[in-house]
Coordinates of C-alpha atoms in Angstrom, one line a residue:
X28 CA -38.4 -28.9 32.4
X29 CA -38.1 -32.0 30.0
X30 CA -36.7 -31.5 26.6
X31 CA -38.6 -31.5 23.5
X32 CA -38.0 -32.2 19.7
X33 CA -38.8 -28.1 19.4
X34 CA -36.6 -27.0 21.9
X35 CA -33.9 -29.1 19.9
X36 CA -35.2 -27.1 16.9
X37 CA -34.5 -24.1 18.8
X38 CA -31.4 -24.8 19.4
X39 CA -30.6 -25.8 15.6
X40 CA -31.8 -22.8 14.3
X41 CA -29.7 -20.6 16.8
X42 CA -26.5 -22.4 15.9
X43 CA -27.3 -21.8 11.8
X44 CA -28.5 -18.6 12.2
X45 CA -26.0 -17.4 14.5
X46 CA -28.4 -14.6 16.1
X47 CA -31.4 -15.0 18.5
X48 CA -33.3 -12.2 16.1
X49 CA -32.4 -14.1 13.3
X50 CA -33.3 -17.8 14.5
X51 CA -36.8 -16.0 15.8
X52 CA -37.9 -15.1 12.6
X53 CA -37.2 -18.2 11.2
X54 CA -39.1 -19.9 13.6
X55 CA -41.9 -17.4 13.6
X56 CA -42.2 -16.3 17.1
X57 CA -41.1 -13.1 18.7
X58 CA -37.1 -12.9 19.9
X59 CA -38.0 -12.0 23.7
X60 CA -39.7 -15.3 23.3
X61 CA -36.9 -17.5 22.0
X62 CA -34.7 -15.9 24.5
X63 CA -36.9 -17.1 27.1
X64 CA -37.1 -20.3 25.5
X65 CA -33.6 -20.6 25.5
X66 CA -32.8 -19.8 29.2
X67 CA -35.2 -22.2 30.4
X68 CA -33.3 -24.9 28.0
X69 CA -30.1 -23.7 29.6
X70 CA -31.3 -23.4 32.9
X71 CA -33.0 -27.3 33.0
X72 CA -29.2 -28.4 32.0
X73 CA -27.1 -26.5 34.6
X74 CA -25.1 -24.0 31.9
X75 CA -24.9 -21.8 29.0
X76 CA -25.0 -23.3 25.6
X77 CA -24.7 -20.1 23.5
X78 CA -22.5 -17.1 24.6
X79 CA -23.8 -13.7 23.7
X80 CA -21.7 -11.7 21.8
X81 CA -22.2 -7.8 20.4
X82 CA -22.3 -9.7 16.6
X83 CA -24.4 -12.9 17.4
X84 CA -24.5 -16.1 19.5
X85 CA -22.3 -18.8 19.6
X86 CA -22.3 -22.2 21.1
X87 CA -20.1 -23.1 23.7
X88 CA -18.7 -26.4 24.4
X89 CA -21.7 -27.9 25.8
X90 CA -23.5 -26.1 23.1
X91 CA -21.1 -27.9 20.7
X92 CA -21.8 -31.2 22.1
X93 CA -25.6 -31.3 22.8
X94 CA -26.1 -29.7 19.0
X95 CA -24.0 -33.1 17.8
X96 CA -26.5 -34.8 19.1
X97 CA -29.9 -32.5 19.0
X98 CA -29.6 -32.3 14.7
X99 CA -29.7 -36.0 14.3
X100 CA -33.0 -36.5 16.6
X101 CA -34.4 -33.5 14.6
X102 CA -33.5 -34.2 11.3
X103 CA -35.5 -38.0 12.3
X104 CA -38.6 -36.1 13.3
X105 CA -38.6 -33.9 10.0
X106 CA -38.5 -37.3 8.0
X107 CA -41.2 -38.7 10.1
X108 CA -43.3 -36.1 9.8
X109 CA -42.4 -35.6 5.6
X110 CA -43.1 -39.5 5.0
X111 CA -46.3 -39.3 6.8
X112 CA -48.0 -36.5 5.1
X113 CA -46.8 -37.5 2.0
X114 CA -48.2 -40.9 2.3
X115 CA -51.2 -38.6 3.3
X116 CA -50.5 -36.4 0.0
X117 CA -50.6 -39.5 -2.5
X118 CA -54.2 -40.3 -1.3
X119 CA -55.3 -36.4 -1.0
X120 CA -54.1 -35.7 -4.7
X121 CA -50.7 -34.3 -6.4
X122 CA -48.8 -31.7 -4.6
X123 CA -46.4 -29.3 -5.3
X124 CA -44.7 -27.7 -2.9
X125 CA -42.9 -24.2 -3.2
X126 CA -40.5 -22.4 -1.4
X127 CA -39.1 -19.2 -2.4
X128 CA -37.4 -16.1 -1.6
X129 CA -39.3 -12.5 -2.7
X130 CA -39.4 -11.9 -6.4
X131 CA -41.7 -10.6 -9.1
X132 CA -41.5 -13.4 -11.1
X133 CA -43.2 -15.7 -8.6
X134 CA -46.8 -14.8 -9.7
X135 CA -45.6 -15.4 -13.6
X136 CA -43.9 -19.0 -12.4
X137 CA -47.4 -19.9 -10.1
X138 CA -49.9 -18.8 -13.0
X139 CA -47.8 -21.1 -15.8
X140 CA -47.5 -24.2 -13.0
X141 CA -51.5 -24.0 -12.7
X142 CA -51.6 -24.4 -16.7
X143 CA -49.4 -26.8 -16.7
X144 CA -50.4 -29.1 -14.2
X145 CA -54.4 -28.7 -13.8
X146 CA -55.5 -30.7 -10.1
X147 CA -52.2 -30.0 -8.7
X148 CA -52.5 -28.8 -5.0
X149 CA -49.9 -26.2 -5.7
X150 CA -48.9 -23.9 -2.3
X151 CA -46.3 -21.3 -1.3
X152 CA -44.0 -20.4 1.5
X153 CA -42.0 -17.5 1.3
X154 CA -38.9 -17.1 3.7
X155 CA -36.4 -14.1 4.0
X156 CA -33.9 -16.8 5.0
X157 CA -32.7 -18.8 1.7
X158 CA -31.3 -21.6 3.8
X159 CA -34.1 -22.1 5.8
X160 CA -36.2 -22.5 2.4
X161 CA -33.0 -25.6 1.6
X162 CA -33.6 -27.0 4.9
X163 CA -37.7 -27.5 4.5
X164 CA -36.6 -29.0 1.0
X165 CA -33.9 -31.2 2.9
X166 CA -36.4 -32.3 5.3
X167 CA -39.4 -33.6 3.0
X168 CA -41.4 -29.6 4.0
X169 CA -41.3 -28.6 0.4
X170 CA -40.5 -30.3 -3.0
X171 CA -38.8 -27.2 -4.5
X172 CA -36.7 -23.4 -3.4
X173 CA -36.3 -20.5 -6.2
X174 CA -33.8 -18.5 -3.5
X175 CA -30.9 -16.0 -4.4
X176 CA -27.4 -16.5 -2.8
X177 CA -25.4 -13.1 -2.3
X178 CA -22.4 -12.9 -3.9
X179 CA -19.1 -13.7 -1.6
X180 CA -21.7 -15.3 1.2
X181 CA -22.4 -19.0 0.0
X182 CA -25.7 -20.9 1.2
X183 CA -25.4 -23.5 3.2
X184 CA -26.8 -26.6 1.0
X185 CA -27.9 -30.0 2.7
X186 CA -26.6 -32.9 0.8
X187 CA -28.5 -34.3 -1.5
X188 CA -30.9 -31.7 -3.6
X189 CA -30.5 -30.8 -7.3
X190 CA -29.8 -27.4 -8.3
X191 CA -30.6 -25.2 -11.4
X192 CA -29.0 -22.1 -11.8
X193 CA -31.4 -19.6 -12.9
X194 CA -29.3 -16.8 -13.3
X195 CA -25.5 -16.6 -12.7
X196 CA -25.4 -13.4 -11.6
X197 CA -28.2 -10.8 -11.2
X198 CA -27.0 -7.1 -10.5
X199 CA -28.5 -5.2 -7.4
X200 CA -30.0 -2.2 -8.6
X201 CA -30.5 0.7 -5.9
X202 CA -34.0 2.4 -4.8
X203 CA -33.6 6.2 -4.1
X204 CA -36.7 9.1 -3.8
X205 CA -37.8 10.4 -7.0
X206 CA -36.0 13.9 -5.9
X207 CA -32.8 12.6 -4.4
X208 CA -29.3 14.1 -6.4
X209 CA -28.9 11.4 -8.2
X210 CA -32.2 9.7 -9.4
X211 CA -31.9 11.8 -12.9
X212 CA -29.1 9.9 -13.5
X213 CA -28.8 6.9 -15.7
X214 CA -26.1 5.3 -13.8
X215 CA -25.0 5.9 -10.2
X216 CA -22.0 6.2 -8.5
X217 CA -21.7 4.6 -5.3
X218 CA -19.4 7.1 -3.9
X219 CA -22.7 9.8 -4.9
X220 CA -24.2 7.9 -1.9
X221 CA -21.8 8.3 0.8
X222 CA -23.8 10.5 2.8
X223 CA -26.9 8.7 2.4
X224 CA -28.3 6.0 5.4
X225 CA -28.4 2.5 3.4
X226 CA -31.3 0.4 4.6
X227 CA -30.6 -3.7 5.0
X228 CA -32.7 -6.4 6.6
X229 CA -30.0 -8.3 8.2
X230 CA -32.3 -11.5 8.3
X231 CA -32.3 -11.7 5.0
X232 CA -29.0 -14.3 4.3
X233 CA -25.6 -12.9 2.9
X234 CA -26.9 -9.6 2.4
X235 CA -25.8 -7.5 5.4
X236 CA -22.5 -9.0 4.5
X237 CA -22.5 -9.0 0.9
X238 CA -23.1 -5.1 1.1
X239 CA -20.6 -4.6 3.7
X240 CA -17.5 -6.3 1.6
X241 CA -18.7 -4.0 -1.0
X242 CA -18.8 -0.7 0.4
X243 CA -15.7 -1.3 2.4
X244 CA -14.0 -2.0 -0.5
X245 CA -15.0 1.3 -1.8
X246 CA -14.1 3.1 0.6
X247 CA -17.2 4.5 2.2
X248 CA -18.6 3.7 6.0
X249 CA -22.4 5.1 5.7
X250 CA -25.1 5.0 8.4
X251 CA -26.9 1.8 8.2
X252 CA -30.6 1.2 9.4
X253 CA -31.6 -2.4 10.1
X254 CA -35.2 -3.5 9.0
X255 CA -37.7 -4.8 6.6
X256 CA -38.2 -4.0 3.1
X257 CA -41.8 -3.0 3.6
X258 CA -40.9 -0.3 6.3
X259 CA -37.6 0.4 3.8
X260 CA -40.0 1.9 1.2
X261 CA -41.7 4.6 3.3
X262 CA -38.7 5.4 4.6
X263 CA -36.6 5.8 0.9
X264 CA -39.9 7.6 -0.6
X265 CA -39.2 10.1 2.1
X266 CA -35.3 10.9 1.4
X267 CA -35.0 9.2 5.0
X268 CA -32.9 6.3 3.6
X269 CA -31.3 4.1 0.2
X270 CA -31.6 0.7 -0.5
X271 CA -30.5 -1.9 -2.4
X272 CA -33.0 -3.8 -4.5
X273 CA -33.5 -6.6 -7.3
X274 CA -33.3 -5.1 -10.5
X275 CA -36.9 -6.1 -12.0
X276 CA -38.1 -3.9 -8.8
X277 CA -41.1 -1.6 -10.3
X278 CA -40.8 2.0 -9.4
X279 CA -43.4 4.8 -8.4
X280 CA -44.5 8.0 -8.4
X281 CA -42.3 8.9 -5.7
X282 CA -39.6 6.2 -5.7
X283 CA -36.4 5.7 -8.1
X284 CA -34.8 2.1 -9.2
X285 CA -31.2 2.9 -10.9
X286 CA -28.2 0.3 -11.7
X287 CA -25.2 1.1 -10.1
X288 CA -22.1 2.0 -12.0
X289 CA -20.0 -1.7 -12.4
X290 CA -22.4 -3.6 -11.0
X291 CA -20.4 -4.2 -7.4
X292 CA -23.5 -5.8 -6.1
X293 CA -25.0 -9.3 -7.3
X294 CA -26.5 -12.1 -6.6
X295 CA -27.2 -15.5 -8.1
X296 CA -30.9 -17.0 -8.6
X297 CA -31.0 -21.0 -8.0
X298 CA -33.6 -23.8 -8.1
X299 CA -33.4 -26.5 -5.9
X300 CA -35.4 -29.5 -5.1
X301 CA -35.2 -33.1 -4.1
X302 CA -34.6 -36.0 -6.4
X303 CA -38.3 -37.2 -7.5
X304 CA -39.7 -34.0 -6.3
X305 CA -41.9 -33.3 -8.9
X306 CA -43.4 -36.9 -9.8
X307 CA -46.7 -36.4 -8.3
X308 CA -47.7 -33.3 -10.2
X309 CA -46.2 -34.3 -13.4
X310 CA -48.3 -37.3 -13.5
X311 CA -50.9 -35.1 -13.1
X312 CA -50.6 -33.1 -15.5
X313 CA -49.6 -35.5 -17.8
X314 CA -52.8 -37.6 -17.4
X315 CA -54.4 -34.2 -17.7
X316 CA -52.5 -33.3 -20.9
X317 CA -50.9 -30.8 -20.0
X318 CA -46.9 -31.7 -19.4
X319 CA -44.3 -32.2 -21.7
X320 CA -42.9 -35.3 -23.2
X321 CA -40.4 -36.6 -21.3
X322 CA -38.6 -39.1 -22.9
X323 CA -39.1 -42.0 -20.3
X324 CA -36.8 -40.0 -17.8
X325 CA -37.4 -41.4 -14.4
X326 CA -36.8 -39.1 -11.0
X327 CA -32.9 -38.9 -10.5
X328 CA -31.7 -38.7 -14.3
X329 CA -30.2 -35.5 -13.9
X330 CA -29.6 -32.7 -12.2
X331 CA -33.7 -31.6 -11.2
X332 CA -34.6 -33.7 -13.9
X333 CA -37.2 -35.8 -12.3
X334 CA -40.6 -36.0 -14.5
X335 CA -41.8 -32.5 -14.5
X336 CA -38.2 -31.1 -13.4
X337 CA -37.3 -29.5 -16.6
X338 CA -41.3 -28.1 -17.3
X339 CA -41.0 -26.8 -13.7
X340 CA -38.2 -25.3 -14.4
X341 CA -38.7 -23.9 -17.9
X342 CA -42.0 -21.8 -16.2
X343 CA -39.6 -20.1 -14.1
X344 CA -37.2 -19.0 -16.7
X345 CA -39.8 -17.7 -18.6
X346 CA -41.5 -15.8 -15.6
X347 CA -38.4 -14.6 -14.9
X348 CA -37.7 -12.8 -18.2
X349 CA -41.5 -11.8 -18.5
X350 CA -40.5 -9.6 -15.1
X351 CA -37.2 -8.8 -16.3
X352 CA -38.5 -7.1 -19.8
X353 CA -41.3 -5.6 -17.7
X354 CA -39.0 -3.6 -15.8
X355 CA -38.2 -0.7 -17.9
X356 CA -34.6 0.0 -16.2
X357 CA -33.4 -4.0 -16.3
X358 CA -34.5 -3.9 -19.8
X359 CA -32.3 -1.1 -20.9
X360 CA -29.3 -2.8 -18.4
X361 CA -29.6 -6.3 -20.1
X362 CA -29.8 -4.7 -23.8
X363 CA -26.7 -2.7 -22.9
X364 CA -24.8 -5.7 -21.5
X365 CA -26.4 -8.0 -24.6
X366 CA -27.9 -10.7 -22.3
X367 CA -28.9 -13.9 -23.0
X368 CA -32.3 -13.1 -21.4
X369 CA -33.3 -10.9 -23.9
X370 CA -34.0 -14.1 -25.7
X371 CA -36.5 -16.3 -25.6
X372 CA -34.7 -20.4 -25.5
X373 CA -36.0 -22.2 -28.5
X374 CA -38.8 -24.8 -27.9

């Protein structure tokens, strides 16, 4: 079997992800199908590049070595391939391209963009994995990331992109069925949830991690189910299971949202993008009449300050608190702790 650039890719996304399941949902294929992939890749050079271990995969020395040389040769191909269709992009219209992890303020953020920039092509690709989402930016696959990075489990940035921080830190807010013990409380305890199974999707970055340091640290070893959010909800409406949640999460008839007493769970909401990322749509919207003044500024001036930068970013602060204020429980949470979101910035 010869080698190809997506076997390398393969390969690369193992290495960051540090988990065949996890690396397989990146990638969007099935894991039975990676780990084929990967055996044939090992098998056509004569030895293991990953060994298998009970808490993930990690390369070996060979592994070591033919990564050092595989992420160059890919990173090439994902600048080919970005040049190319945005030399295709400037003849096809404006573009802009987003990336983001899940949050209710991403239909706000999209429906403000669309009135800002009219004849901007403007598209979305969600990710569970944050720094997958830096990595398209990296590479030329998307102009701009809204991700959140756990608290204690830093993202893994790529030189090079500007960042915004959103919100410093963004309590975790816990989802419980309407008739659990404590859903008529205000404020729970987490030691009020000791006996309860906690639900985390371990593909989602930092968070399996970020909730172990803080239940450890409290004391308390629950039974943990691994899965998706979507299947989490069934199974918390039914008493089967807890999770955590973002705290402008809606709740129903039969589902709870409550803060947790101190907060011991965060995480911090961040824009990223590339220098220059936004120059196509801006000019559109500009011409169109739509964009903001700004000042002569030319891509690279600051920090995500590229025409359009500071607009771009604007819509998503005020998405953002349009959810925030929406969500009965986060309202009460950031009048009692006197938040700056409570306020809209001055124009």
């Amino acid at each position: 079997m010869e080698l190809e650039v997506r076997h390398l890719r393969a390969l690369c996304a193992i290495a960051d992800a540090g988990s065949l399941h996890k690396a397989a949902r990146q990638l969007g294929m099935s894991q039975p199908s990676l780990t084929t992939q990967l055996r044939r890749i090992e098998n056509s050079l004569g030895a293991e590049l990953f060994s298998r271990e009970r808490t993930g995969c990690r390369p070996t020395l060979l592994g070591h070595s033919v990564l050092s040389r595989a992420r160059p040769l890919v990173a090439g191909m994902a600048v080919l391939v970005s040049e190319a269709r945005a030399a295709a992009d400037r003849s096809a219209g404006p573009r802009l391209r987003i990336g983001s992890t899940a949050s209710r303020a991403l239909a706000g953020w999209l429906r403000r963009l669309r009135e800002r920039l009219p004849g901007t092509d403007i598209s979305l690709q969600m990710d569970v994995s944050a720094n997958a989402l830096l990595r398209h930016v990296a590479a030329g696959g998307l102009d701009v990331a809204f991700v959140h990075e756990v608290e204690g489990c830093p993202l893994r940035v790529p030189p090079g992109l500007d960042r915004r921080v959103l919100v410093e830190r963004e309590p975790q807010f816990i989802s419980l069925a309407r008739d659990h013990p404590a859903a008529g409380r205000p404020v729970v305890e987490l030691a009020d949830l000791a006996g309860d199974r906690w639900m985390i999707d371990p593909t989602v970055d930092g968070e399996w991690d970020g909730l172990r340091r803080v239940l450890g640290a409290a004391g308390l070893n629950p039974s943990v189910l691994h899965g998706d959010y979507l299947t989490a909800a069934s199974l918390i409406a039914g008493g089967e299971a807890i999770a955590p949640c973002q705290p402008t999460s809606v709740p129903r008839e039969d589902m709870v949202v409550r803060p947790l007493r101190d907060d011991p769970l965060g995480v911090r909401l961040l824009l990223f993008s590339r220098p220059g990322a936004y120059e196509g749509a801006c000019v559109a919207g500009t011409s169109a009449g739509a964009g903001a003044d700004t000042g002569g500024e030319r891509p690279g001036d600051g920090p995500g300050d590229g025409p359009g930068g500071a607009e771009v970013y604007a819509d998503l602060e005020a998405a953002y608190r349009e959810a925030a204020l929406q969500a009965v429980v986060y309202r009460q949470w950031l009048l009692r702790n006197k938040s700056p979101l409570l306020h809209a910035p001055a124009a």
